GROMACS .gro file of C-alpha atoms in nm:
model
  399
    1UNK     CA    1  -9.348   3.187   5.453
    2UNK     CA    2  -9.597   3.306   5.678
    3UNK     CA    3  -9.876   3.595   5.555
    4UNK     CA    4  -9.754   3.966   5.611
    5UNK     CA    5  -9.998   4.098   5.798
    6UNK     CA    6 -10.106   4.399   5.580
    7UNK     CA    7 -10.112   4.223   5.280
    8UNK     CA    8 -10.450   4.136   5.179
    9UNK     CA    9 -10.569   4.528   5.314
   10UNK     CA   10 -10.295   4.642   5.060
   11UNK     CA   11 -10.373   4.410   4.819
   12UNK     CA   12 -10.778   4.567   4.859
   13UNK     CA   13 -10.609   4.914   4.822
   14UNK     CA   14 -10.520   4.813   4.508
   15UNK     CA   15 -10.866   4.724   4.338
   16UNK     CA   16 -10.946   5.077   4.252
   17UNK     CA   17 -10.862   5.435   4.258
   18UNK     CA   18 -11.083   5.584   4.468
   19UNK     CA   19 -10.994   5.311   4.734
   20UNK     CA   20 -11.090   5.361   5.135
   21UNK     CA   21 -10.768   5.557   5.219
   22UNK     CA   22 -10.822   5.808   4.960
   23UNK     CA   23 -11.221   5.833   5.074
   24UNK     CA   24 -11.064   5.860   5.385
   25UNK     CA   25 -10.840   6.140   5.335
   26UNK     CA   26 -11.117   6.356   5.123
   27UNK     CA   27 -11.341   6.339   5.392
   28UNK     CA   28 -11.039   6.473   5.627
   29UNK     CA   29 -11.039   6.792   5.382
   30UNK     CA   30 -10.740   6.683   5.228
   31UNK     CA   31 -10.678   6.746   4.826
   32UNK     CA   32 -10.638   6.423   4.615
   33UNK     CA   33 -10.378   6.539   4.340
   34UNK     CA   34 -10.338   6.316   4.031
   35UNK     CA   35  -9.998   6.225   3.825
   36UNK     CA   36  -9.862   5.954   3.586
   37UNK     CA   37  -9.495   6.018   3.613
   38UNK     CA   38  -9.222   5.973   3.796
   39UNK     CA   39  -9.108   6.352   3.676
   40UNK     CA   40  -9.379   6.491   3.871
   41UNK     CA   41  -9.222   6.498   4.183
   42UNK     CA   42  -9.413   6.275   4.402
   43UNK     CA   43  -9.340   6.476   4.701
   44UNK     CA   44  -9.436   6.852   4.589
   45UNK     CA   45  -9.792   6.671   4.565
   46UNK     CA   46  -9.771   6.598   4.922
   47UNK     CA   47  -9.743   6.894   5.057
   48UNK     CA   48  -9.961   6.991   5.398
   49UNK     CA   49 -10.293   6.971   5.307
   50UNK     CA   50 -10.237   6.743   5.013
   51UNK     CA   51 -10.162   6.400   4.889
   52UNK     CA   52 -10.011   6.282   4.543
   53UNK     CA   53 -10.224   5.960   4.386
   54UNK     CA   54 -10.037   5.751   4.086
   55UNK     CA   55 -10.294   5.680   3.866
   56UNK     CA   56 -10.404   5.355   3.772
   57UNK     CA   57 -10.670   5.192   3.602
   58UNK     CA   58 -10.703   4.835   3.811
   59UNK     CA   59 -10.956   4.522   3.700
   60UNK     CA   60 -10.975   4.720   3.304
   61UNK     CA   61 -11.131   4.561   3.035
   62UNK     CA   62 -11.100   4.647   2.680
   63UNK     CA   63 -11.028   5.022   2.591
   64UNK     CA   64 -11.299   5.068   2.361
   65UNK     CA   65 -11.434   5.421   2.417
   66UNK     CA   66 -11.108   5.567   2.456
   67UNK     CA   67 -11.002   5.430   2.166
   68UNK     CA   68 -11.235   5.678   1.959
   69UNK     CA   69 -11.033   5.954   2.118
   70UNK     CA   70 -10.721   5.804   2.112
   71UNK     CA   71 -10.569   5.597   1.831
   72UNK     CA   72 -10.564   5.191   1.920
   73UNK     CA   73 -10.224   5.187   1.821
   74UNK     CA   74 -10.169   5.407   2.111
   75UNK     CA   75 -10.028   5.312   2.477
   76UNK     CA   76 -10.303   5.101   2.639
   77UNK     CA   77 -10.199   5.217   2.951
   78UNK     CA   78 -10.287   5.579   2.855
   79UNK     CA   79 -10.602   5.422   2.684
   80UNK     CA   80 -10.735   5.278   2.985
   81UNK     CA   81 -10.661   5.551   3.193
   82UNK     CA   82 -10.889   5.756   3.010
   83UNK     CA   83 -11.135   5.483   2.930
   84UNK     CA   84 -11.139   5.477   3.319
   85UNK     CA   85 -11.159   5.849   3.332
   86UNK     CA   86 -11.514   5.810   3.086
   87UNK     CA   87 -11.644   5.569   3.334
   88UNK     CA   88 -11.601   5.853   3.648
   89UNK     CA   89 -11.291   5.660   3.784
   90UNK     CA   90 -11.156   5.962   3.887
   91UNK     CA   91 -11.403   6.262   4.039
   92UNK     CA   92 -11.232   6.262   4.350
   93UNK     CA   93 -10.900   6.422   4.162
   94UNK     CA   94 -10.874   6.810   4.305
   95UNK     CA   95 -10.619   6.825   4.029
   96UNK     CA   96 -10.397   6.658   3.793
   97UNK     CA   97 -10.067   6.738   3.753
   98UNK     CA   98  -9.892   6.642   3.411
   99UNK     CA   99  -9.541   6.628   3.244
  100UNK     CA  100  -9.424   6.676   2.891
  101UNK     CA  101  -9.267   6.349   2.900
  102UNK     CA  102  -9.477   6.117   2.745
  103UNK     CA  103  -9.760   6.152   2.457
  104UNK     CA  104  -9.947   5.890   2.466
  105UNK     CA  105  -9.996   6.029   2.834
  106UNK     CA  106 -10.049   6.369   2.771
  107UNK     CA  107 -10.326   6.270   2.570
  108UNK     CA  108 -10.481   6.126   2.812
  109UNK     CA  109 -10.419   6.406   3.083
  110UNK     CA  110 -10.584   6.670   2.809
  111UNK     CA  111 -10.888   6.495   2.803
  112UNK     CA  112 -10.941   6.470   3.134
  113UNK     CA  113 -10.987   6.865   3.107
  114UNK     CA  114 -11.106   6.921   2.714
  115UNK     CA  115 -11.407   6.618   2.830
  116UNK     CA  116 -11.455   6.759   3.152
  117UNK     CA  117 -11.444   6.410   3.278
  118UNK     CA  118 -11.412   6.491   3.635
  119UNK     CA  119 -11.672   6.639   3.844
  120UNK     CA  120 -11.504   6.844   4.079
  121UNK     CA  121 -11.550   7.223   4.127
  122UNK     CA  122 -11.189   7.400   4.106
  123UNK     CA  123 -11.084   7.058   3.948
  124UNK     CA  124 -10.793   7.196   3.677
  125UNK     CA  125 -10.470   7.016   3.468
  126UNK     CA  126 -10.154   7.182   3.450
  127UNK     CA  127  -9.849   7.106   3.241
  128UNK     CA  128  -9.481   7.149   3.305
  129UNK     CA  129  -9.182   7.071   3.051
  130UNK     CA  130  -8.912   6.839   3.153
  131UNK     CA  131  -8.521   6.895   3.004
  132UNK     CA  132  -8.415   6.605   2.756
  133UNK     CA  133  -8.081   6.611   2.986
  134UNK     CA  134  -7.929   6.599   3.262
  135UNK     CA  135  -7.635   6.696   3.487
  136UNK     CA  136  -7.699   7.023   3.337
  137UNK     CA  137  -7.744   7.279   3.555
  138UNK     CA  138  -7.939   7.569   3.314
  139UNK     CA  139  -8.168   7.276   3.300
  140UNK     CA  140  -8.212   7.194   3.644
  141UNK     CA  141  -8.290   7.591   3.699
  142UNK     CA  142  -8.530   7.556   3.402
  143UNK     CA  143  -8.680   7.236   3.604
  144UNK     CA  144  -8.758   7.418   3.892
  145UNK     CA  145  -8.889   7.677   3.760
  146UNK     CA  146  -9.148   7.491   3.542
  147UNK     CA  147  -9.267   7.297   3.864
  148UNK     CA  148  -9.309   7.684   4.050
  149UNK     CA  149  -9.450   7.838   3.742
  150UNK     CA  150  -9.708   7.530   3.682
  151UNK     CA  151  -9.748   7.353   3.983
  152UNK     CA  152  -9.645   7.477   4.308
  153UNK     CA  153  -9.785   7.867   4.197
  154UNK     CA  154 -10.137   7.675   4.080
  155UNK     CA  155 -10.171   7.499   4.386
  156UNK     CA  156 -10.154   7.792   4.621
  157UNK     CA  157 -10.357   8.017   4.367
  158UNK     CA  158 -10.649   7.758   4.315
  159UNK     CA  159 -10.661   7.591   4.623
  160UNK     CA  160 -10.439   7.688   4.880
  161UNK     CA  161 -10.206   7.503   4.924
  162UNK     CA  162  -9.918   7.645   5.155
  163UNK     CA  163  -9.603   7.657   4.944
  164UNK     CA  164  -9.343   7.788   5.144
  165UNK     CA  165  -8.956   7.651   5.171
  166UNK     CA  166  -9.111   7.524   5.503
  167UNK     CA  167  -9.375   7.350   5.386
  168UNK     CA  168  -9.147   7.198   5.112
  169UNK     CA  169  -8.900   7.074   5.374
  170UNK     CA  170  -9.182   6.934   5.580
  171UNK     CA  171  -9.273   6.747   5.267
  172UNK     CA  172  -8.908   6.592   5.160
  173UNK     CA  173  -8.873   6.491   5.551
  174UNK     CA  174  -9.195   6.303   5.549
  175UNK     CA  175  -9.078   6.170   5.183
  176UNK     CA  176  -8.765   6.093   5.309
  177UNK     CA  177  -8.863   5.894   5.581
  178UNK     CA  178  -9.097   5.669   5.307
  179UNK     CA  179  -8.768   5.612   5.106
  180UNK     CA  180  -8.619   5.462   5.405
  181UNK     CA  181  -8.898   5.206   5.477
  182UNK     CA  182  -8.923   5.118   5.095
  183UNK     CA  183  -8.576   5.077   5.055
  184UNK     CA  184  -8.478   4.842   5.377
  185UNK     CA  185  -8.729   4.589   5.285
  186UNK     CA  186  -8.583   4.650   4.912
  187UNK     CA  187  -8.232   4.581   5.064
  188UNK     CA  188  -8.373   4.238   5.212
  189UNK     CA  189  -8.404   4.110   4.844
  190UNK     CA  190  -8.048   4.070   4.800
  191UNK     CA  191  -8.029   3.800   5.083
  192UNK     CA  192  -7.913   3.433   4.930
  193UNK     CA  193  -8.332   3.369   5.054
  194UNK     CA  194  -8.507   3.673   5.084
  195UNK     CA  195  -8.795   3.717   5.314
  196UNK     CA  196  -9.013   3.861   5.045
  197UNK     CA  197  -9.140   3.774   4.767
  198UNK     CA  198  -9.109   4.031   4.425
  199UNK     CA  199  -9.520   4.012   4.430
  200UNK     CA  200  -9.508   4.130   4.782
  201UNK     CA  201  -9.271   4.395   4.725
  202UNK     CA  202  -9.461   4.513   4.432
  203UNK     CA  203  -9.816   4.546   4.639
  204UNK     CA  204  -9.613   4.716   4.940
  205UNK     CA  205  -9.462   4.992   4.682
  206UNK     CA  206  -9.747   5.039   4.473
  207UNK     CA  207  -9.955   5.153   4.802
  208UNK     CA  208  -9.709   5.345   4.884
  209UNK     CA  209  -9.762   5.574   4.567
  210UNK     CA  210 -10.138   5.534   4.579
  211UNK     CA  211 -10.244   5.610   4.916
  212UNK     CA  212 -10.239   5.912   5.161
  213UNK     CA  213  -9.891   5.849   5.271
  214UNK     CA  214  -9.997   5.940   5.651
  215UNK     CA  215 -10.272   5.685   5.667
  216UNK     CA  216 -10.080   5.453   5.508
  217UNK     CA  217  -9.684   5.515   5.723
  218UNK     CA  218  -9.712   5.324   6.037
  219UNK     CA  219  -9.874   5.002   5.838
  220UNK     CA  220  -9.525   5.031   5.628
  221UNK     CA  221  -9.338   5.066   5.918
  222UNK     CA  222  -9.482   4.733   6.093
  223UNK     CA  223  -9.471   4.537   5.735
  224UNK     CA  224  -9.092   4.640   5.766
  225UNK     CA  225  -9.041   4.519   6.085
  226UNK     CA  226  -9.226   4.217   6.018
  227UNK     CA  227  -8.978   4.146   5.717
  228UNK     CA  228  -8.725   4.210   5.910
  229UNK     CA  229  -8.776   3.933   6.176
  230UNK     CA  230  -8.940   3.667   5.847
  231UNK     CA  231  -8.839   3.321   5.869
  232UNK     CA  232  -8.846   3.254   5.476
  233UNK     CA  233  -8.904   2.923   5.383
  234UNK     CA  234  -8.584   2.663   5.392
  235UNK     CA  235  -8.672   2.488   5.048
  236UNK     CA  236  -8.762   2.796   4.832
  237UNK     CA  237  -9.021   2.751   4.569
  238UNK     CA  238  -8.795   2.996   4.308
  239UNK     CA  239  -8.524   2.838   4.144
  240UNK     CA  240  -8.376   3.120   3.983
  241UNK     CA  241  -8.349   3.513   4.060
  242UNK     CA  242  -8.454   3.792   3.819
  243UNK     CA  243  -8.467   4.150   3.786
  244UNK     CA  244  -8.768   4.316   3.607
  245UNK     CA  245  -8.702   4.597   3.410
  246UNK     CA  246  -8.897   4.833   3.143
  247UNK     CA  247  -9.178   5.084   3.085
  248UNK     CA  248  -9.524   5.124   3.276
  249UNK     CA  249  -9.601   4.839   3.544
  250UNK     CA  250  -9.855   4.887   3.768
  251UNK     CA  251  -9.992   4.525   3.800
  252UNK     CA  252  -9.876   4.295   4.052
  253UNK     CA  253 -10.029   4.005   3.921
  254UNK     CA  254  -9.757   4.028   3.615
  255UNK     CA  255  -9.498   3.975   3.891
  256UNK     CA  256  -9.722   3.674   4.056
  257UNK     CA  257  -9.765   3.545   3.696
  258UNK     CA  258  -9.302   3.547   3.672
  259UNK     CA  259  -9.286   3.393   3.999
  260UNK     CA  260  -9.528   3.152   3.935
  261UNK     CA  261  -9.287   3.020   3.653
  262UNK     CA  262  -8.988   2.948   3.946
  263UNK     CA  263  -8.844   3.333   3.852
  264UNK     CA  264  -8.818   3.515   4.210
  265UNK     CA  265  -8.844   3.894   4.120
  266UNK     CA  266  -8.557   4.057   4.320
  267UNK     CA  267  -8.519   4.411   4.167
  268UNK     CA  268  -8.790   4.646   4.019
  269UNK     CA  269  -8.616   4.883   3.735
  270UNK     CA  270  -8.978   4.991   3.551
  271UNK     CA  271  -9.197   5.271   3.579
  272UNK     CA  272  -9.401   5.238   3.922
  273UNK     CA  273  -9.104   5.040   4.057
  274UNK     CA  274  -8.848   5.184   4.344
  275UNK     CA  275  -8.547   5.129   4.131
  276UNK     CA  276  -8.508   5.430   4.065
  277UNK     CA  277  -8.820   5.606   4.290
  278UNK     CA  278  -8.754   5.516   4.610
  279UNK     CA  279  -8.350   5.752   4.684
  280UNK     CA  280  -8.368   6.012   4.983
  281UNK     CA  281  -8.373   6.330   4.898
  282UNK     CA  282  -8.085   6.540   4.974
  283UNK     CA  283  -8.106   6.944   5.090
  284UNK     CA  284  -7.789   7.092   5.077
  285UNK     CA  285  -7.703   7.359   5.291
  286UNK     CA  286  -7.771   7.687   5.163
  287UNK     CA  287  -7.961   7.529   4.818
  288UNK     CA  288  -8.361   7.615   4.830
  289UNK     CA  289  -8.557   7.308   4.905
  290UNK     CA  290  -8.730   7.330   4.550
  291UNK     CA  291  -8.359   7.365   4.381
  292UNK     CA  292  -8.257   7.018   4.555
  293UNK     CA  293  -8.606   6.823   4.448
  294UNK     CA  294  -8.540   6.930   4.093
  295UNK     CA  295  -8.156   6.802   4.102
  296UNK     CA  296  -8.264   6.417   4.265
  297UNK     CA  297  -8.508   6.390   3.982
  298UNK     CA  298  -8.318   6.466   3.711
  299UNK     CA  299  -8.020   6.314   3.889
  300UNK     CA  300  -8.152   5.966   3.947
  301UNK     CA  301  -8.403   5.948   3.633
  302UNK     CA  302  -8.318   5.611   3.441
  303UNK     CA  303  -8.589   5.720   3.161
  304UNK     CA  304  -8.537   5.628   2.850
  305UNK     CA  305  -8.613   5.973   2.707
  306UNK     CA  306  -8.253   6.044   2.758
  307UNK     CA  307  -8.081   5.977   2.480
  308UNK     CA  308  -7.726   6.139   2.499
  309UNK     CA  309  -7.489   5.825   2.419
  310UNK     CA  310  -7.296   5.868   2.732
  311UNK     CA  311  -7.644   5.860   2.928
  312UNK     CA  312  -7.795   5.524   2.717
  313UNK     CA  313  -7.515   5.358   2.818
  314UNK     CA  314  -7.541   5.474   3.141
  315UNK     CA  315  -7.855   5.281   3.129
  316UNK     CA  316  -7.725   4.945   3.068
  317UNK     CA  317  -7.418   4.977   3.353
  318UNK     CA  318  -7.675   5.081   3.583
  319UNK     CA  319  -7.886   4.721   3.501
  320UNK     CA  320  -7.607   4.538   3.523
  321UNK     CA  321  -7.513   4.688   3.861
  322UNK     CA  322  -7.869   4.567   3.959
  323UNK     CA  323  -7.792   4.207   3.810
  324UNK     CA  324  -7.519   4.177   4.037
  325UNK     CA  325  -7.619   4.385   4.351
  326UNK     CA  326  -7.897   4.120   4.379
  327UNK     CA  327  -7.766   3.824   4.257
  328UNK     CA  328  -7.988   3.772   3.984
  329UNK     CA  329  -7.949   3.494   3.758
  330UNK     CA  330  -8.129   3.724   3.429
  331UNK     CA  331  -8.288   4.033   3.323
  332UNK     CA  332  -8.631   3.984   3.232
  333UNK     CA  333  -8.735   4.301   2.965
  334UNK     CA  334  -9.096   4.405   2.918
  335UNK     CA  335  -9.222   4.665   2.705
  336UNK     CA  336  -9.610   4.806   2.706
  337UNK     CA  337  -9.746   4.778   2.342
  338UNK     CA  338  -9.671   5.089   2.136
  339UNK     CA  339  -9.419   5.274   2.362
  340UNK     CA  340  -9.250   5.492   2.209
  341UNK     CA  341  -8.951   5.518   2.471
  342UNK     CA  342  -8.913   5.192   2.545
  343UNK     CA  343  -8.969   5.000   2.194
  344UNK     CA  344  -8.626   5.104   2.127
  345UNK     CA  345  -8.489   5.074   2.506
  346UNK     CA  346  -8.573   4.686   2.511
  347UNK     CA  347  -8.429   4.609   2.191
  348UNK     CA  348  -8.091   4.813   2.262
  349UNK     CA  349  -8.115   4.650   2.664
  350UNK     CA  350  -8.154   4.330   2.524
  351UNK     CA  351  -7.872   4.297   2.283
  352UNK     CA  352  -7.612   4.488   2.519
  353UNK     CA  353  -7.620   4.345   2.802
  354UNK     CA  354  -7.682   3.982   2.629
  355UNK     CA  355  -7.399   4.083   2.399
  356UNK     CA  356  -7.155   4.302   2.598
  357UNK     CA  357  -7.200   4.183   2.949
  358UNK     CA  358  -7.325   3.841   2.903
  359UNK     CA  359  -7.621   3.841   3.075
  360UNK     CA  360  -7.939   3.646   2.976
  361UNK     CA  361  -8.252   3.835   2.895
  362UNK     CA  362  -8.577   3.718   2.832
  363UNK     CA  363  -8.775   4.049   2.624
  364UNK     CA  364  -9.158   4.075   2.564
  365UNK     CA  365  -9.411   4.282   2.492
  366UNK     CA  366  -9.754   4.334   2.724
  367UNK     CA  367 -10.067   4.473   2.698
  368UNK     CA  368 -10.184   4.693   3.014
  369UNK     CA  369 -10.462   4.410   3.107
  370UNK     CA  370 -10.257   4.144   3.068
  371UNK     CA  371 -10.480   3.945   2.836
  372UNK     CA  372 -10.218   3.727   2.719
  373UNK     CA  373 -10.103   3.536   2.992
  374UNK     CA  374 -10.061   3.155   2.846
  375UNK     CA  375  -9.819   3.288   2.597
  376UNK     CA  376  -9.663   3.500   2.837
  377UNK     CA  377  -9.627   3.230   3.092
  378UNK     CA  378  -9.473   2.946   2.844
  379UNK     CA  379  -9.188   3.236   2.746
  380UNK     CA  380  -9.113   3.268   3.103
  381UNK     CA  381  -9.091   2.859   3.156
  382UNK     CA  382  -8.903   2.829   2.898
  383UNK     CA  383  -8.664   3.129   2.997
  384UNK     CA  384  -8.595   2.973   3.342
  385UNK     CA  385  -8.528   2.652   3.219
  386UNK     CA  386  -8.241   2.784   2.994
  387UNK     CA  387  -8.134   2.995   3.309
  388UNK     CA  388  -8.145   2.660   3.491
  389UNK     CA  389  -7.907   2.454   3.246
  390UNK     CA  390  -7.679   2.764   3.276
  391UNK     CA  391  -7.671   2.696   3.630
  392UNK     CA  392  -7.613   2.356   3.615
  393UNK     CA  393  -7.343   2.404   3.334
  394UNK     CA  394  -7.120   2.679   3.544
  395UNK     CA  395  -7.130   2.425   3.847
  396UNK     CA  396  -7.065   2.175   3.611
  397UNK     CA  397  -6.740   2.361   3.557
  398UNK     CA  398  -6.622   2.410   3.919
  399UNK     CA  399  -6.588   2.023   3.942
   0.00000   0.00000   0.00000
């Protein structure tokens, strides 16, 4: 297929941090605010004024100072957050906004402020407790009034930021209108030959959560039009379709590395993917727009930290509804070393839907820097060549 246009600028956007867009917005005047996870609300972070940065630690080597602080048997994505955090990755952060989710995370996130590791007058970390359920609605109220009480109430008070209902609709309508563009080139992936590759998809949606979303929304809206109107290749170099599912993914070169092994990555169910991330939200009439944001996230969370029975196997439907919403041929399962959510999510993932819904699953474990990518590529050979002889065997049967 021919280049996107964008996609080596996005794919430069993606080398650090502090990349040109965000240099760009700070020297606009606007505030760079931090988070890990996806129960931060991405859009209360971009309110006017503002704009939310996912944080990542691209191109990291080994974890070694942050490994003093933080136990090497610890998430290495938290690890090299922080190692990346020593190193000054991150003085241009106004603020970091963090959730009681996960604690390998929080770790990190607490000594960002106990360290004083970045150099920015006013710069402060705030905390806010997330409900262990959902589609409750004492804990929805509780939500919201976490993110007022520690987020949108710090905001204003230490720098700013205008928090009215206004502002907050202004905010979902520009958030909205992101959805929209991630999701129709998301929708294109369920085509028999999509025009768009899972690496591609992966670069486009990872900018989208790393950049100043209005220096960054007419270059998504051309890149969708430009899918749109692809002529993908007639003799595709994939020979079988996967989705990609599990914890913290922030590296596109993982999903090069599957489709590299004749896997095409069709759907994105991880941490830092759109599946779930990328659903409009809705206002309804009468309900305050902070009431609404705190319903869609606890609404459309797939986390793993739910663990009501009903909700866990919740889980699984909702994978398999993936599996056969994009034609996949298998669910590949990855798992960052020493999470503590999803060391049991992959096990129970892959033995359900292997054992209860027949689908074939390929489950590994990864570092954050990928380190390991012989072994890693000779499990995904060998996983599409047992894909393939299914293939061959249920067309076998049709004769």
């Amino acid at each position: 297929m021919r280049d996107l246009k964008y996609l080596i600028e996005f794919e430069d956007l993606l080398q650090e941090a502090n990349n040109t867009l965000v240099r760009q917005a700070k020297k606009d005047g606007k505030l760079a605010l931090g988070y890990t996870c996806y129960f931060m609300p991405e859009v209360l972070l971009d309110l006017p004024g503002c704009f939310s940065v996912r944080l990542r630690a691209p191109r990291s080597s080994s974890p070694d100072i942050a490994s003093y602080y933080m136990s090497n048997r610890s998430c290495p994505y938290a690890r090299s957050l922080l190692e990346r955090a020593i190193e000054g990755g991150y003085h241009f952060l106004d603020a970091q906004l963090a959730t009681e989710t996960c604690t390998a995370t929080n770790r990190f996130q607490e000594h960002l402020e106990i360290l004083k590791l970045v150099d920015n007058p006013g710069f402060f970390v705030t905390f806010i407790d997330v409900p262990h359920k959902k589609g409750i609605r004492s804990n929805e109220d509780h939500y919201a009034s976490q993110l007022r009480k520690f987020v949108l109430e710090p905001l204003h008070e230490n720098l700013g930021v205008d928090i009215s209902d206004e502002a907050l609709r202004a905010a979902v309508e520009e958030h909205n209108e992101l959805c929209r563009i991630i999701s129709e080139i998301g929708e294109l992936r369920k085509l028999p030959n999509p025009p768009i590759t899972g690496y591609e998809f992966h670069v486009i949606n990872l900018v989208s959560l790393v950049c100043p979303k209005y220096l960054i929304m007419d270059k998504l809206r051309e890149t969708l039009e430009e899918v749109k109107n692809r002529k993908p290749d007639e003799r595709p170099a994939w020979k079988v379709r996967v989705v990609l599912a599990g914890s913290e993914n922030d590296d596109p070169e993982f999903t090069k590395l599957i489709e590299s092994c004749g896997a095409l990555v069709v759907a994105d169910r991880h941490c830092y993917g759109s599946l779930p991330g990328r659903e409009p939200i809705e206002i309804k009439e009468g309900e305050a727009p902070l009431n609404a944001i705190a319903r869609h996230y606890l609404q459309y969370s797939e986390c793993p930290r739910y663990m009501d029975t009903a909700v866990v196997h919740g889980r699984k439907r909702y994978l398999k509804k993936l599996y056969e919403d994009y034609h996949a041929d298998g669910v590949i399962l990855e798992q960052m070393k020493f999470c503590e959510y999803w060391t049991y999510e992959r096990v129970a993932d892959s033995l359900i839907l292997t054992g209860d819904y027949g689908i074939p699953c390929c489950s590994i474990e990864k570092d954050y820097n990928n380190n390991a990518f012989g072994q890693l590529r000779t499990r995904f050979q060998a996983f599409v060549e047992s894909l393939e002889i299914k293939k061959i065997q249920k067309e076998a049967g049709k004769l």
